[in-house]
CSV table of C-alpha atoms in Angstrom, one decimal:
chain,number,residue,atom,x,y,z
O,1,VAL,CA,-28.6,8.6,-3.7
O,2,TRP,CA,-30.7,5.5,-3.1
O,3,ASP,CA,-33.0,4.8,-0.1
O,4,VAL,CA,-32.6,1.1,0.5
O,5,ASN,CA,-35.6,0.9,2.8
O,6,ARG,CA,-38.0,2.3,0.2
O,7,SER,CA,-36.1,0.9,-2.9
O,8,ASN,CA,-36.1,4.2,-4.8
O,9,ALA,CA,-33.9,7.2,-5.6
O,10,ILE,CA,-34.2,10.0,-3.2
O,11,GLN,CA,-31.8,12.4,-5.0
O,12,LYS,CA,-30.2,12.5,-8.4
O,13,PHE,CA,-27.2,14.7,-9.0
O,14,ALA,CA,-26.0,16.0,-12.4
O,15,ALA,CA,-22.3,16.5,-12.2
O,16,HIS,CA,-20.0,15.5,-15.0
O,17,GLN,CA,-20.0,15.6,-18.8
O,18,GLY,CA,-18.7,12.1,-19.0
O,19,PRO,CA,-18.8,9.2,-16.6
O,20,ALA,CA,-18.4,9.5,-12.8
O,21,ALA,CA,-15.3,7.5,-11.7
O,22,LYS,CA,-15.8,7.5,-7.9
O,23,VAL,CA,-18.4,8.4,-5.4
O,24,ARG,CA,-18.0,8.8,-1.6
O,25,MET,CA,-20.0,9.8,1.4
O,26,LEU,CA,-18.4,11.7,4.2
O,27,ALA,CA,-20.2,12.4,7.4
O,28,ASN,CA,-19.4,13.1,11.0
O,29,HIS,CA,-23.1,13.8,12.0
O,30,ASP,CA,-22.1,17.2,13.2
O,31,ASP,CA,-21.0,19.8,10.6
O,32,VAL,CA,-19.9,17.6,7.7
O,33,ASN,CA,-22.4,15.5,5.8
O,34,VAL,CA,-21.6,15.4,2.1
O,35,PHE,CA,-21.8,13.3,-1.0
O,36,MET,CA,-18.8,13.6,-3.4
O,37,SER,CA,-18.4,12.4,-7.0
O,38,ALA,CA,-15.3,12.5,-9.2
O,39,GLY,CA,-15.3,12.7,-13.0
O,40,GLY,CA,-13.7,10.0,-15.0
O,41,GLN,CA,-12.5,12.3,-17.7
O,42,ASP,CA,-12.9,15.9,-16.5
O,43,GLY,CA,-10.8,15.8,-13.3
O,44,LYS,CA,-13.7,17.5,-11.5
O,45,LEU,CA,-14.8,17.0,-7.9
O,46,CYS,CA,-18.4,17.7,-7.2
O,47,VAL,CA,-19.8,17.9,-3.6
O,48,TRP,CA,-23.3,18.2,-2.3
O,49,ASP,CA,-24.5,18.9,1.2
O,50,MET,CA,-26.8,16.0,2.1
O,51,ARG,CA,-28.9,18.0,4.5
O,52,THR,CA,-29.9,20.7,1.9
O,53,HIS,CA,-29.3,18.6,-1.3
O,54,SER,CA,-27.5,21.6,-2.7
O,55,PRO,CA,-24.1,21.8,-4.4
O,56,VAL,CA,-21.3,23.2,-2.2
O,57,PHE,CA,-18.2,22.6,-4.4
O,58,ASN,CA,-17.8,21.9,-8.1
O,59,GLN,CA,-14.3,22.4,-9.5
O,60,GLN,CA,-11.7,20.9,-11.7
O,61,LEU,CA,-8.9,19.8,-9.4
O,62,HIS,CA,-6.9,17.6,-11.8
O,63,LYS,CA,-5.8,17.5,-15.4
O,64,GLY,CA,-6.5,13.8,-15.5
O,65,CYS,CA,-9.1,11.4,-14.2
O,66,ILE,CA,-9.7,11.3,-10.4
O,67,ASN,CA,-9.1,7.7,-9.7
O,68,GLU,CA,-9.9,7.8,-5.9
O,69,ILE,CA,-11.5,9.9,-3.2
O,70,ALA,CA,-10.3,9.0,0.3
O,71,ALA,CA,-11.2,10.7,3.6
O,72,SER,CA,-9.8,10.9,7.1
O,73,SER,CA,-12.4,10.1,9.7
O,74,LEU,CA,-10.2,11.9,12.3
O,75,SER,CA,-9.6,15.3,10.6
O,76,MET,CA,-12.4,15.0,8.0
O,77,SER,CA,-9.9,16.0,5.3
O,78,VAL,CA,-10.5,14.7,1.8
O,79,VAL,CA,-7.8,13.3,-0.5
O,80,THR,CA,-8.1,12.9,-4.3
O,81,ALA,CA,-5.7,10.7,-6.3
O,82,SER,CA,-5.4,11.3,-10.1
O,83,ALA,CA,-3.9,10.1,-13.3
O,84,ASP,CA,-2.2,13.4,-13.5
O,85,LYS,CA,0.4,12.1,-11.0
O,86,THR,CA,-0.9,14.3,-8.1
O,87,MET,CA,-2.9,14.0,-4.9
O,88,ARG,CA,-4.8,16.9,-3.3
O,89,VAL,CA,-5.8,17.4,0.3
O,90,LEU,CA,-9.1,19.4,0.7
O,91,GLU,CA,-10.6,20.8,3.8
O,92,PRO,CA,-14.4,20.4,4.0
O,93,ARG,CA,-14.7,22.9,6.9
O,94,MET,CA,-12.9,25.5,4.8
O,95,SER,CA,-15.2,25.3,1.7
O,96,PHE,CA,-13.1,22.5,0.3
O,97,ALA,CA,-10.0,24.7,0.0
O,98,VAL,CA,-6.9,22.8,-1.3
O,99,ALA,CA,-4.7,22.5,1.8
O,100,ALA,CA,-1.8,20.6,0.1
O,101,LYS,CA,-0.7,19.2,-3.3
O,102,MET,CA,1.4,16.1,-3.5
O,103,ASP,CA,3.4,15.0,-6.5
O,104,ALA,CA,4.2,11.4,-7.5
O,105,GLN,CA,6.4,9.9,-10.2
O,106,GLU,CA,3.5,8.1,-12.0
O,107,ALA,CA,-0.3,8.2,-12.3
O,108,LEU,CA,-2.1,7.4,-9.0
O,109,TYR,CA,-4.7,4.7,-9.1
O,110,CYS,CA,-5.8,4.5,-5.4
O,111,ALA,CA,-5.5,6.2,-2.1
O,112,ALA,CA,-6.0,5.7,1.7
O,113,VAL,CA,-5.8,8.1,4.6
O,114,ALA,CA,-4.3,7.3,8.0
O,115,GLU,CA,-4.7,10.3,10.4
O,116,ASP,CA,-2.3,12.8,8.8
O,117,VAL,CA,-0.6,10.5,6.2
O,118,ALA,CA,-2.0,10.0,2.7
O,119,VAL,CA,-1.0,6.8,0.9
O,120,GLY,CA,-1.2,6.6,-2.9
O,121,GLY,CA,-0.7,3.6,-5.1
O,122,ALA,CA,0.9,4.4,-8.4
O,123,GLY,CA,1.4,3.1,-11.9
O,124,ASP,CA,5.1,2.4,-11.3
O,125,GLY,CA,4.2,-0.2,-8.6
O,126,ASN,CA,5.1,2.0,-5.7
O,127,LEU,CA,3.2,3.2,-2.7
O,128,TYR,CA,3.9,6.8,-1.8
O,129,PHE,CA,3.4,8.1,1.7
O,130,PHE,CA,2.7,11.9,2.0
O,131,ASP,CA,2.5,14.2,4.9
O,132,MET,CA,-1.0,15.8,4.5
O,133,GLN,CA,0.1,19.1,6.1
O,134,SER,CA,3.1,19.8,4.0
O,135,GLY,CA,2.4,17.7,0.9
O,136,GLU,CA,5.9,16.3,1.2
O,137,CYS,CA,6.6,12.7,0.2
O,138,ILE,CA,7.9,11.1,3.4
O,139,TYR,CA,8.4,7.5,2.1
O,140,GLY,CA,8.2,5.4,-1.0
O,141,PHE,CA,7.9,1.7,-1.2
O,142,GLY,CA,7.8,-0.9,-4.0
O,143,ALA,CA,4.6,-2.8,-3.5
O,144,SER,CA,3.9,-4.4,-6.9
O,145,GLU,CA,6.6,-6.4,-8.7
O,146,GLN,CA,5.0,-5.8,-12.1
O,147,GLY,CA,2.6,-3.0,-13.0
O,148,ALA,CA,0.5,-0.6,-11.0
O,149,VAL,CA,-0.8,-0.7,-7.5
O,150,GLN,CA,-4.5,-0.7,-8.1
O,151,CYS,CA,-6.0,-0.8,-4.6
O,152,VAL,CA,-4.9,0.1,-1.1
O,153,GLY,CA,-6.8,0.0,2.2
O,154,LEU,CA,-6.3,0.2,6.0
O,155,THR,CA,-7.7,-2.0,8.7
O,156,GLU,CA,-10.2,-0.2,11.0
O,157,ASP,CA,-7.6,0.1,13.7
O,158,MET,CA,-5.1,1.5,11.2
O,159,HIS,CA,-2.4,-1.0,12.2
O,160,TYR,CA,-2.2,-2.7,8.8
O,161,LEU,CA,-2.1,-1.4,5.2
O,162,ILE,CA,-3.1,-3.8,2.4
O,163,ALA,CA,-2.2,-3.2,-1.2
O,164,GLY,CA,-2.9,-5.1,-4.4
O,165,GLY,CA,-1.8,-4.6,-7.9
O,166,ASP,CA,-1.3,-5.8,-11.5
O,167,ASP,CA,1.1,-8.5,-10.3
O,168,GLY,CA,-1.9,-10.4,-8.8
O,169,LYS,CA,-0.4,-10.3,-5.3
O,170,ALA,CA,-1.6,-8.7,-2.1
O,171,MET,CA,0.8,-7.1,0.3
O,172,VAL,CA,0.1,-6.5,4.0
O,173,LEU,CA,2.3,-4.0,5.8
O,174,GLN,CA,2.2,-3.3,9.5
O,175,PHE,CA,1.4,0.4,9.8
O,176,VAL,CA,2.2,1.8,13.2
C-alpha cells in the first residue's frame, strides 16, 4: 500500500507464491476497511484489515486464476471471477464466507456488481447475469462477436453497463 502524499510504501503484504493478478480496496468507513489481492496462478484470495494491517482471510477459492475482484458498494459483498468458469460471492461481515457460487459456460475474465446482480464477462463472448443471493444465472447475452469479453463496468448511477472484448468493440447497454 502506497502513501501518495509521502511517496513511500506504508505496508507490504506477502500473499501469493506467484504473481498477484488483481488488487482491490473495499471500505465503507464503518465496519469494512480491507485490502484484497487475488493470485494469478493459485486461485487464492487474500484479505487484510487496513486498520490493523493484519490478515483476515487467506484461502484458495478457485481452481484457476482469479481474473477479477468486484464489490457491491451497497451490500459490501465481494465477487470473484475466475478462469475455472465460476464466480463466488463472499460476505465480508461474515468472515468472508462464500454466500453463493455461480457457474458459467466458459472462463470468466471480468466482473461488475450492480446491487444484487453480478455480471461476468466470459471467454465465449457472453455476459452472464447472476442473482447474488441464489447464484442462479438469470440472463445471458452475446456481447462480443469474436472472442472473449475482457472488461465490463457500470456507470456510477448504475444505469449503463459497458463491455469490451477481443472483437475490438465496446458495447453499451441500458441497465435499469
